[in-house]
Amino acid sequence: MRRLIPYPLRSLALLACWLILNQTLHPAHWLLGALLGIALPPALSALTPRVTTLRRAGLALALLGVFIKDIVVANFEVARLILGPESAIRPRFVWVPLGITNEQGIAVLAAMITMTPGTLSADIAPDRRWLLVHAFNVDDEAALIGDIQQRYERPLREIFT
Amino acid sequence: MNSAAWVDWIVAALMVGGAAFALVGSYGLAKLSDFYKRLHGPTKATTLGVGGVLLAACVFFISAGRGGTEQILVALFLFITAPVSAHLLVKAVLSLNAADRPPQPPDDGQGRP
């Protein structure tokens, strides 16, 4: 079983994507989706440097909740700034130290920072210990760094091991 | 008021709300002066703007009894692709204007920042 389906999570995700895309639960599509789910992940494995195991599904769900709430709050904040005078906006670059070492974890963290309005991940240090973040409006650099570490990085470090 | 009318109101509110955020995001892109500031407008539009419209579509199709799950995939694919394009744009500008990039802070000597 392990040899036939080496990446069960990816296989399941592909099967789910296939069924939702086709909007059907017809047995033929279950079969086709299962075949794709078995055939594609090994072909993609050449692209991923190492296999990551995901843990703490409950924590991941809690993180998703925090993330969605942050998106809504930040959207209103950035909308207010855009509609106000431009001189009130104080943008700047901030280097955020990374405690997380897993590559996929860093990628998810960078994507989450970009998707939250008001912050944008711009670059990563060659040694992957610092993430360059552009903030739309920041008064307190330390608070921004603390927020990112506390809300996103710490949970991600436990999920991606 | 019957239930169908309620659904219509919810769908309409979500659509207009999402469109309003997309509009503000585009307005930011047009109004702001500096490249880095302008980039924050479109990333806004893809979250709550598209999110509101997707939620409206979800509610509509579920109430009509015709699925309502494809929208999850749209959101998923957007969340995978949008950060990559934003990241590439910033990277391109940073390599054109190397002076904009702040120097990397030194490590504290313990091997960790």
PDB file of C-alpha atoms in Angstrom:
ATOM      1  CA  MET A   1       0.000   0.000   0.000  1.00  0.00           C
ATOM      2  CA  ARG A   2       2.806   2.367   0.954  1.00  0.00           C
ATOM      3  CA  ARG A   3       4.590   1.648  -2.314  1.00  0.00           C
ATOM      4  CA  LEU A   4       1.453   2.064  -4.430  1.00  0.00           C
ATOM      5  CA  ILE A   5       0.393   5.357  -2.787  1.00  0.00           C
ATOM      6  CA  PRO A   6       3.538   7.005  -1.376  1.00  0.00           C
ATOM      7  CA  TYR A   7       1.834  10.394  -0.895  1.00  0.00           C
ATOM      8  CA  PRO A   8      -1.667   9.657   0.459  1.00  0.00           C
ATOM      9  CA  LEU A   9      -2.456  13.282   1.360  1.00  0.00           C
ATOM     10  CA  ARG A  10      -1.591  14.603  -2.112  1.00  0.00           C
ATOM     11  CA  SER A  11      -3.477  11.741  -3.756  1.00  0.00           C
ATOM     12  CA  LEU A  12      -6.585  12.514  -1.708  1.00  0.00           C
ATOM     13  CA  ALA A  13      -6.309  16.239  -2.478  1.00  0.00           C
ATOM     14  CA  LEU A  14      -6.070  15.538  -6.216  1.00  0.00           C
ATOM     15  CA  LEU A  15      -9.052  13.192  -6.102  1.00  0.00           C
ATOM     16  CA  ALA A  16     -11.097  15.811  -4.217  1.00  0.00           C
ATOM     17  CA  CYS A  17     -10.077  18.531  -6.718  1.00  0.00           C
ATOM     18  CA  TRP A  18     -11.082  16.287  -9.625  1.00  0.00           C
ATOM     19  CA  LEU A  19     -14.508  15.485  -8.201  1.00  0.00           C
ATOM     20  CA  ILE A  20     -15.238  19.130  -7.335  1.00  0.00           C
ATOM     21  CA  LEU A  21     -14.029  20.375 -10.729  1.00  0.00           C
ATOM     22  CA  ASN A  22     -16.314  17.939 -12.517  1.00  0.00           C
ATOM     23  CA  GLN A  23     -19.204  18.494 -10.070  1.00  0.00           C
ATOM     24  CA  THR A  24     -20.043  14.817  -9.981  1.00  0.00           C
ATOM     25  CA  LEU A  25     -19.835  11.749  -7.772  1.00  0.00           C
ATOM     26  CA  HIS A  26     -20.174   9.334 -10.717  1.00  0.00           C
ATOM     27  CA  PRO A  27     -18.134   6.125 -10.187  1.00  0.00           C
ATOM     28  CA  ALA A  28     -16.233   6.680 -13.448  1.00  0.00           C
ATOM     29  CA  HIS A  29     -14.926   9.989 -12.126  1.00  0.00           C
ATOM     30  CA  TRP A  30     -13.960   8.397  -8.806  1.00  0.00           C
ATOM     31  CA  LEU A  31     -11.890   5.905 -10.827  1.00  0.00           C
ATOM     32  CA  LEU A  32     -10.293   8.557 -13.063  1.00  0.00           C
ATOM     33  CA  GLY A  33      -9.600  10.855 -10.103  1.00  0.00           C
ATOM     34  CA  ALA A  34      -8.052   7.988  -8.153  1.00  0.00           C
ATOM     35  CA  LEU A  35      -5.818   7.099 -11.111  1.00  0.00           C
ATOM     36  CA  LEU A  36      -4.673  10.742 -11.396  1.00  0.00           C
ATOM     37  CA  GLY A  37      -4.158  10.870  -7.641  1.00  0.00           C
ATOM     38  CA  ILE A  38      -1.920   7.805  -7.783  1.00  0.00           C
ATOM     39  CA  ALA A  39      -0.014   8.725 -10.955  1.00  0.00           C
ATOM     40  CA  LEU A  40       0.685  12.450 -10.477  1.00  0.00           C
ATOM     41  CA  PRO A  41       2.308  12.824  -7.006  1.00  0.00           C
ATOM     42  CA  PRO A  42       5.322  10.582  -7.792  1.00  0.00           C
ATOM     43  CA  ALA A  43       5.859  12.552 -11.015  1.00  0.00           C
ATOM     44  CA  LEU A  44       5.799  15.811  -9.006  1.00  0.00           C
ATOM     45  CA  SER A  45       8.098  14.512  -6.297  1.00  0.00           C
ATOM     46  CA  ALA A  46      11.132  15.470  -8.414  1.00  0.00           C
ATOM     47  CA  LEU A  47      10.170  19.119  -7.806  1.00  0.00           C
ATOM     48  CA  THR A  48       9.976  18.957  -4.017  1.00  0.00           C
ATOM     49  CA  PRO A  49      13.328  18.671  -2.256  1.00  0.00           C
ATOM     50  CA  ARG A  50      12.038  16.650   0.668  1.00  0.00           C
ATOM     51  CA  VAL A  51       8.829  15.158   1.908  1.00  0.00           C
ATOM     52  CA  THR A  52       7.042  17.144   4.585  1.00  0.00           C
ATOM     53  CA  THR A  53       4.650  15.546   6.993  1.00  0.00           C
ATOM     54  CA  LEU A  54       1.776  17.691   8.130  1.00  0.00           C
ATOM     55  CA  ARG A  55       0.725  17.437  11.760  1.00  0.00           C
ATOM     56  CA  ARG A  56      -1.756  19.073  14.093  1.00  0.00           C
ATOM     57  CA  ALA A  57      -4.843  19.271  11.848  1.00  0.00           C
ATOM     58  CA  GLY A  58      -6.764  21.084  14.614  1.00  0.00           C
ATOM     59  CA  LEU A  59      -4.079  23.745  14.904  1.00  0.00           C
ATOM     60  CA  ALA A  60      -4.137  24.186  11.105  1.00  0.00           C
ATOM     61  CA  LEU A  61      -7.900  24.808  11.230  1.00  0.00           C
ATOM     62  CA  ALA A  62      -7.453  27.345  14.056  1.00  0.00           C
ATOM     63  CA  LEU A  63      -4.733  29.060  12.002  1.00  0.00           C
ATOM     64  CA  LEU A  64      -7.095  29.232   9.004  1.00  0.00           C
ATOM     65  CA  GLY A  65      -9.700  30.915  11.225  1.00  0.00           C
ATOM     66  CA  VAL A  66      -7.185  33.499  12.503  1.00  0.00           C
ATOM     67  CA  PHE A  67      -6.008  34.065   8.922  1.00  0.00           C
ATOM     68  CA  ILE A  68      -9.520  34.730   7.551  1.00  0.00           C
ATOM     69  CA  LYS A  69     -10.308  37.068  10.443  1.00  0.00           C
ATOM     70  CA  ASP A  70      -7.032  38.962   9.856  1.00  0.00           C
ATOM     71  CA  ILE A  71      -7.823  39.293   6.137  1.00  0.00           C
ATOM     72  CA  VAL A  72     -11.206  40.895   6.867  1.00  0.00           C
ATOM     73  CA  VAL A  73      -9.819  43.282   9.515  1.00  0.00           C
ATOM     74  CA  ALA A  74      -6.810  44.249   7.382  1.00  0.00           C
ATOM     75  CA  ASN A  75      -9.021  44.836   4.333  1.00  0.00           C
ATOM     76  CA  PHE A  76     -11.008  47.508   6.152  1.00  0.00           C
ATOM     77  CA  GLU A  77      -7.801  49.040   7.493  1.00  0.00           C
ATOM     78  CA  VAL A  78      -6.150  49.256   4.058  1.00  0.00           C
ATOM     79  CA  ALA A  79      -9.376  50.503   2.430  1.00  0.00           C
ATOM     80  CA  ARG A  80      -9.493  53.325   4.988  1.00  0.00           C
ATOM     81  CA  LEU A  81      -5.869  54.245   4.244  1.00  0.00           C
ATOM     82  CA  ILE A  82      -6.382  54.195   0.458  1.00  0.00           C
ATOM     83  CA  LEU A  83      -9.430  56.465   0.702  1.00  0.00           C
ATOM     84  CA  GLY A  84      -7.650  58.835   3.097  1.00  0.00           C
ATOM     85  CA  PRO A  85      -4.815  61.243   2.249  1.00  0.00           C
ATOM     86  CA  GLU A  86      -1.704  59.568   0.874  1.00  0.00           C
ATOM     87  CA  SER A  87       0.569  61.544   3.210  1.00  0.00           C
ATOM     88  CA  ALA A  88      -0.855  59.560   6.160  1.00  0.00           C
ATOM     89  CA  ILE A  89       0.566  56.302   4.769  1.00  0.00           C
ATOM     90  CA  ARG A  90       3.984  55.315   6.092  1.00  0.00           C
ATOM     91  CA  PRO A  91       5.228  52.335   4.082  1.00  0.00           C
ATOM     92  CA  ARG A  92       8.527  50.618   4.733  1.00  0.00           C
ATOM     93  CA  PHE A  93      10.496  47.408   4.373  1.00  0.00           C
ATOM     94  CA  VAL A  94      10.902  45.208   7.439  1.00  0.00           C
ATOM     95  CA  TRP A  95      13.196  42.195   7.841  1.00  0.00           C
ATOM     96  CA  VAL A  96      11.355  39.475   9.753  1.00  0.00           C
ATOM     97  CA  PRO A  97      13.542  36.826  11.416  1.00  0.00           C
ATOM     98  CA  LEU A  98      12.448  33.267  10.609  1.00  0.00           C
ATOM     99  CA  GLY A  99      12.471  30.510  13.191  1.00  0.00           C
ATOM    100  CA  ILE A 100      10.812  28.064  10.812  1.00  0.00           C
ATOM    101  CA  THR A 101      13.232  26.060   8.664  1.00  0.00           C
ATOM    102  CA  ASN A 102      10.923  23.867   6.591  1.00  0.00           C
ATOM    103  CA  GLU A 103      10.884  25.138   2.984  1.00  0.00           C
ATOM    104  CA  GLN A 104       7.217  24.443   2.357  1.00  0.00           C
ATOM    105  CA  GLY A 105       6.386  26.043   5.694  1.00  0.00           C
ATOM    106  CA  ILE A 106       8.290  29.196   4.686  1.00  0.00           C
ATOM    107  CA  ALA A 107       6.448  29.238   1.342  1.00  0.00           C
ATOM    108  CA  VAL A 108       3.067  29.033   3.102  1.00  0.00           C
ATOM    109  CA  LEU A 109       4.109  31.764   5.573  1.00  0.00           C
ATOM    110  CA  ALA A 110       5.213  34.057   2.714  1.00  0.00           C
ATOM    111  CA  ALA A 111       1.953  33.440   0.840  1.00  0.00           C
ATOM    112  CA  MET A 112      -0.115  34.145   3.973  1.00  0.00           C
ATOM    113  CA  ILE A 113       1.759  37.412   4.572  1.00  0.00           C
ATOM    114  CA  THR A 114       1.075  38.495   0.980  1.00  0.00           C
ATOM    115  CA  MET A 115      -2.610  37.544   1.102  1.00  0.00           C
ATOM    116  CA  THR A 116      -3.183  39.601   4.247  1.00  0.00           C
ATOM    117  CA  PRO A 117      -3.721  43.136   2.928  1.00  0.00           C
ATOM    118  CA  GLY A 118      -1.154  45.616   4.169  1.00  0.00           C
ATOM    119  CA  THR A 119       1.816  43.269   4.139  1.00  0.00           C
ATOM    120  CA  LEU A 120       3.673  41.773   1.197  1.00  0.00           C
ATOM    121  CA  SER A 121       6.544  39.311   1.293  1.00  0.00           C
ATOM    122  CA  ALA A 122       9.192  40.682  -1.068  1.00  0.00           C
ATOM    123  CA  ASP A 123      12.302  38.546  -0.709  1.00  0.00           C
ATOM    124  CA  ILE A 124      14.028  35.916   1.369  1.00  0.00           C
ATOM    125  CA  ALA A 125      17.632  35.970   2.580  1.00  0.00           C
ATOM    126  CA  PRO A 126      19.900  33.422   0.857  1.00  0.00           C
ATOM    127  CA  ASP A 127      20.338  31.550   4.149  1.00  0.00           C
ATOM    128  CA  ARG A 128      16.523  31.518   4.652  1.00  0.00           C
ATOM    129  CA  ARG A 129      16.721  33.105   8.088  1.00  0.00           C
ATOM    130  CA  TRP A 130      15.115  36.425   7.175  1.00  0.00           C
ATOM    131  CA  LEU A 131      12.022  37.324   5.193  1.00  0.00           C
ATOM    132  CA  LEU A 132      11.825  40.800   3.653  1.00  0.00           C
ATOM    133  CA  VAL A 133       8.299  42.135   4.143  1.00  0.00           C
ATOM    134  CA  HIS A 134       6.913  45.358   2.709  1.00  0.00           C
ATOM    135  CA  ALA A 135       4.343  46.909   5.022  1.00  0.00           C
ATOM    136  CA  PHE A 136       1.763  49.376   3.710  1.00  0.00           C
ATOM    137  CA  ASN A 137       1.573  51.376   6.922  1.00  0.00           C
ATOM    138  CA  VAL A 138       3.683  50.619   9.968  1.00  0.00           C
ATOM    139  CA  ASP A 139       4.227  52.634  13.141  1.00  0.00           C
ATOM    140  CA  ASP A 140       5.862  49.992  15.283  1.00  0.00           C
ATOM    141  CA  GLU A 141       8.236  47.650  13.488  1.00  0.00           C
ATOM    142  CA  ALA A 142       8.710  45.355  16.495  1.00  0.00           C
ATOM    143  CA  ALA A 143       4.937  44.928  16.894  1.00  0.00           C
ATOM    144  CA  LEU A 144       4.575  43.902  13.241  1.00  0.00           C
ATOM    145  CA  ILE A 145       7.371  41.326  13.566  1.00  0.00           C
ATOM    146  CA  GLY A 146       5.898  40.033  16.829  1.00  0.00           C
ATOM    147  CA  ASP A 147       2.450  39.752  15.216  1.00  0.00           C
ATOM    148  CA  ILE A 148       3.725  37.724  12.277  1.00  0.00           C
ATOM    149  CA  GLN A 149       5.737  35.419  14.523  1.00  0.00           C
ATOM    150  CA  GLN A 150       3.015  34.962  17.104  1.00  0.00           C
ATOM    151  CA  ARG A 151       0.015  34.553  14.796  1.00  0.00           C
ATOM    152  CA  TYR A 152       1.438  32.702  11.795  1.00  0.00           C
ATOM    153  CA  GLU A 153       4.974  31.478  12.221  1.00  0.00           C
ATOM    154  CA  ARG A 154       4.656  29.673  15.517  1.00  0.00           C
ATOM    155  CA  PRO A 155       1.638  27.555  14.462  1.00  0.00           C
ATOM    156  CA  LEU A 156       3.217  26.855  11.039  1.00  0.00           C
ATOM    157  CA  ARG A 157       6.384  25.644  12.753  1.00  0.00           C
ATOM    158  CA  GLU A 158       4.333  23.007  14.557  1.00  0.00           C
ATOM    159  CA  ILE A 159       2.299  22.024  11.486  1.00  0.00           C
ATOM    160  CA  PHE A 160       5.246  21.646   9.081  1.00  0.00           C
ATOM    161  CA  THR A 161       7.806  19.316  10.585  1.00  0.00           C
TER     162      THR A 161
ATOM    163  CA  MET B   1     -41.079  37.861   2.778  1.00  0.00           C
ATOM    164  CA  ASN B   2     -40.449  34.373   1.416  1.00  0.00           C
ATOM    165  CA  SER B   3     -37.146  32.532   1.662  1.00  0.00           C
ATOM    166  CA  ALA B   4     -36.089  33.073  -1.959  1.00  0.00           C
ATOM    167  CA  ALA B   5     -36.186  36.846  -1.475  1.00  0.00           C
ATOM    168  CA  TRP B   6     -33.981  36.545   1.608  1.00  0.00           C
ATOM    169  CA  VAL B   7     -31.433  34.573  -0.390  1.00  0.00           C
ATOM    170  CA  ASP B   8     -31.505  37.220  -3.119  1.00  0.00           C
ATOM    171  CA  TRP B   9     -30.785  39.940  -0.558  1.00  0.00           C
ATOM    172  CA  ILE B  10     -27.864  38.015   0.935  1.00  0.00           C
ATOM    173  CA  VAL B  11     -26.410  37.294  -2.518  1.00  0.00           C
ATOM    174  CA  ALA B  12     -26.833  40.933  -3.555  1.00  0.00           C
ATOM    175  CA  ALA B  13     -25.181  42.215  -0.353  1.00  0.00           C
ATOM    176  CA  LEU B  14     -22.198  39.898  -0.774  1.00  0.00           C
ATOM    177  CA  MET B  15     -21.803  40.833  -4.447  1.00  0.00           C
ATOM    178  CA  VAL B  16     -21.946  44.578  -3.806  1.00  0.00           C
ATOM    179  CA  GLY B  17     -19.649  44.297  -0.776  1.00  0.00           C
ATOM    180  CA  GLY B  18     -17.059  42.293  -2.711  1.00  0.00           C
ATOM    181  CA  ALA B  19     -17.278  44.633  -5.693  1.00  0.00           C
ATOM    182  CA  ALA B  20     -16.792  47.639  -3.396  1.00  0.00           C
ATOM    183  CA  PHE B  21     -13.542  46.190  -2.040  1.00  0.00           C
ATOM    184  CA  ALA B  22     -12.333  45.365  -5.562  1.00  0.00           C
ATOM    185  CA  LEU B  23     -13.141  48.960  -6.561  1.00  0.00           C
ATOM    186  CA  VAL B  24     -11.210  50.439  -3.623  1.00  0.00           C
ATOM    187  CA  GLY B  25      -8.271  48.170  -4.462  1.00  0.00           C
ATOM    188  CA  SER B  26      -8.252  49.346  -8.088  1.00  0.00           C
ATOM    189  CA  TYR B  27      -8.628  52.941  -6.952  1.00  0.00           C
ATOM    190  CA  GLY B  28      -5.551  52.487  -4.780  1.00  0.00           C
ATOM    191  CA  LEU B  29      -3.639  51.126  -7.747  1.00  0.00           C
ATOM    192  CA  ALA B  30      -4.580  54.178  -9.808  1.00  0.00           C
ATOM    193  CA  LYS B  31      -4.212  56.818  -7.073  1.00  0.00           C
ATOM    194  CA  LEU B  32      -1.058  55.965  -5.123  1.00  0.00           C
ATOM    195  CA  SER B  33       2.268  57.313  -6.345  1.00  0.00           C
ATOM    196  CA  ASP B  34       4.901  54.747  -5.480  1.00  0.00           C
ATOM    197  CA  PHE B  35       5.201  51.205  -6.891  1.00  0.00           C
ATOM    198  CA  TYR B  36       5.397  49.411  -3.539  1.00  0.00           C
ATOM    199  CA  LYS B  37       2.336  51.223  -2.197  1.00  0.00           C
ATOM    200  CA  ARG B  38       0.368  50.542  -5.371  1.00  0.00           C
ATOM    201  CA  LEU B  39       1.014  46.822  -5.153  1.00  0.00           C
ATOM    202  CA  HIS B  40      -1.052  46.664  -1.949  1.00  0.00           C
ATOM    203  CA  GLY B  41      -4.237  47.648  -3.796  1.00  0.00           C
ATOM    204  CA  PRO B  42      -4.568  44.592  -6.058  1.00  0.00           C
ATOM    205  CA  THR B  43      -3.673  42.093  -3.315  1.00  0.00           C
ATOM    206  CA  LYS B  44      -6.628  43.514  -1.399  1.00  0.00           C
ATOM    207  CA  ALA B  45      -8.992  43.072  -4.307  1.00  0.00           C
ATOM    208  CA  THR B  46      -8.129  39.404  -4.637  1.00  0.00           C
ATOM    209  CA  THR B  47      -8.979  38.618  -1.027  1.00  0.00           C
ATOM    210  CA  LEU B  48     -12.198  40.238   0.205  1.00  0.00           C
ATOM    211  CA  GLY B  49     -13.250  41.430  -3.282  1.00  0.00           C
ATOM    212  CA  VAL B  50     -13.120  38.038  -4.927  1.00  0.00           C
ATOM    213  CA  GLY B  51     -14.005  36.390  -1.608  1.00  0.00           C
ATOM    214  CA  GLY B  52     -17.313  38.279  -1.422  1.00  0.00           C
ATOM    215  CA  VAL B  53     -18.255  37.447  -5.007  1.00  0.00           C
ATOM    216  CA  LEU B  54     -17.317  33.774  -4.493  1.00  0.00           C
ATOM    217  CA  LEU B  55     -19.371  33.589  -1.313  1.00  0.00           C
ATOM    218  CA  ALA B  56     -22.311  35.118  -3.188  1.00  0.00           C
ATOM    219  CA  ALA B  57     -21.959  32.511  -5.943  1.00  0.00           C
ATOM    220  CA  CYS B  58     -21.738  29.782  -3.307  1.00  0.00           C
ATOM    221  CA  VAL B  59     -24.946  30.910  -1.574  1.00  0.00           C
ATOM    222  CA  PHE B  60     -26.739  31.305  -4.905  1.00  0.00           C
ATOM    223  CA  PHE B  61     -25.856  27.882  -6.287  1.00  0.00           C
ATOM    224  CA  ILE B  62     -26.528  26.076  -3.010  1.00  0.00           C
ATOM    225  CA  SER B  63     -29.962  27.722  -2.729  1.00  0.00           C
ATOM    226  CA  ALA B  64     -30.639  26.815  -6.375  1.00  0.00           C
ATOM    227  CA  GLY B  65     -29.590  23.231  -5.634  1.00  0.00           C
ATOM    228  CA  ARG B  66     -26.843  23.217  -8.251  1.00  0.00           C
ATOM    229  CA  GLY B  67     -23.627  22.419  -6.415  1.00  0.00           C
ATOM    230  CA  GLY B  68     -21.835  25.385  -4.869  1.00  0.00           C
ATOM    231  CA  THR B  69     -18.475  23.727  -4.245  1.00  0.00           C
ATOM    232  CA  GLU B  70     -16.452  24.900  -7.271  1.00  0.00           C
ATOM    233  CA  GLN B  71     -15.994  28.254  -5.539  1.00  0.00           C
ATOM    234  CA  ILE B  72     -13.793  26.555  -2.937  1.00  0.00           C
ATOM    235  CA  LEU B  73     -11.432  25.557  -5.737  1.00  0.00           C
ATOM    236  CA  VAL B  74     -11.408  29.078  -7.193  1.00  0.00           C
ATOM    237  CA  ALA B  75     -10.422  30.456  -3.781  1.00  0.00           C
ATOM    238  CA  LEU B  76      -7.779  27.748  -3.358  1.00  0.00           C
ATOM    239  CA  PHE B  77      -6.183  28.362  -6.765  1.00  0.00           C
ATOM    240  CA  LEU B  78      -6.228  32.132  -6.175  1.00  0.00           C
ATOM    241  CA  PHE B  79      -4.495  31.729  -2.838  1.00  0.00           C
ATOM    242  CA  ILE B  80      -1.814  29.635  -4.514  1.00  0.00           C
ATOM    243  CA  THR B  81      -1.201  31.879  -7.548  1.00  0.00           C
ATOM    244  CA  ALA B  82      -1.773  35.467  -6.356  1.00  0.00           C
ATOM    245  CA  PRO B  83       1.143  35.615  -3.869  1.00  0.00           C
ATOM    246  CA  VAL B  84       3.505  34.223  -6.509  1.00  0.00           C
ATOM    247  CA  SER B  85       2.728  36.987  -9.014  1.00  0.00           C
ATOM    248  CA  ALA B  86       2.981  39.699  -6.333  1.00  0.00           C
ATOM    249  CA  HIS B  87       6.269  38.222  -5.149  1.00  0.00           C
ATOM    250  CA  LEU B  88       7.697  38.167  -8.692  1.00  0.00           C
ATOM    251  CA  LEU B  89       6.674  41.804  -9.273  1.00  0.00           C
ATOM    252  CA  VAL B  90       8.432  42.969  -6.106  1.00  0.00           C
ATOM    253  CA  LYS B  91      11.489  40.861  -6.883  1.00  0.00           C
ATOM    254  CA  ALA B  92      11.733  42.342 -10.389  1.00  0.00           C
ATOM    255  CA  VAL B  93      11.532  45.919  -9.071  1.00  0.00           C
ATOM    256  CA  LEU B  94      14.011  45.210  -6.272  1.00  0.00           C
ATOM    257  CA  SER B  95      16.533  43.899  -8.787  1.00  0.00           C
ATOM    258  CA  LEU B  96      16.018  47.009 -10.949  1.00  0.00           C
ATOM    259  CA  ASN B  97      16.353  49.398  -8.003  1.00  0.00           C
ATOM    260  CA  ALA B  98      18.861  47.687  -5.737  1.00  0.00           C
ATOM    261  CA  ALA B  99      19.031  50.822  -3.548  1.00  0.00           C
ATOM    262  CA  ASP B 100      15.449  50.234  -2.342  1.00  0.00           C
ATOM    263  CA  ARG B 101      16.424  46.983  -0.702  1.00  0.00           C
ATOM    264  CA  PRO B 102      17.385  47.522   2.954  1.00  0.00           C
ATOM    265  CA  PRO B 103      20.558  45.740   4.133  1.00  0.00           C
ATOM    266  CA  GLN B 104      19.999  42.422   5.821  1.00  0.00           C
ATOM    267  CA  PRO B 105      20.425  42.691   9.603  1.00  0.00           C
ATOM    268  CA  PRO B 106      23.354  40.761  11.100  1.00  0.00           C
ATOM    269  CA  ASP B 107      22.784  37.551  13.037  1.00  0.00           C
ATOM    270  CA  ASP B 108      23.281  37.662  16.777  1.00  0.00           C
ATOM    271  CA  GLY B 109      26.173  35.196  16.650  1.00  0.00           C
ATOM    272  CA  GLN B 110      24.166  32.241  17.962  1.00  0.00           C
ATOM    273  CA  GLY B 111      23.378  30.938  14.525  1.00  0.00           C
ATOM    274  CA  ARG B 112      19.808  32.205  14.691  1.00  0.00           C
ATOM    275  CA  PRO B 113      18.480  35.661  14.009  1.00  0.00           C
TER     276      PRO B 113
END
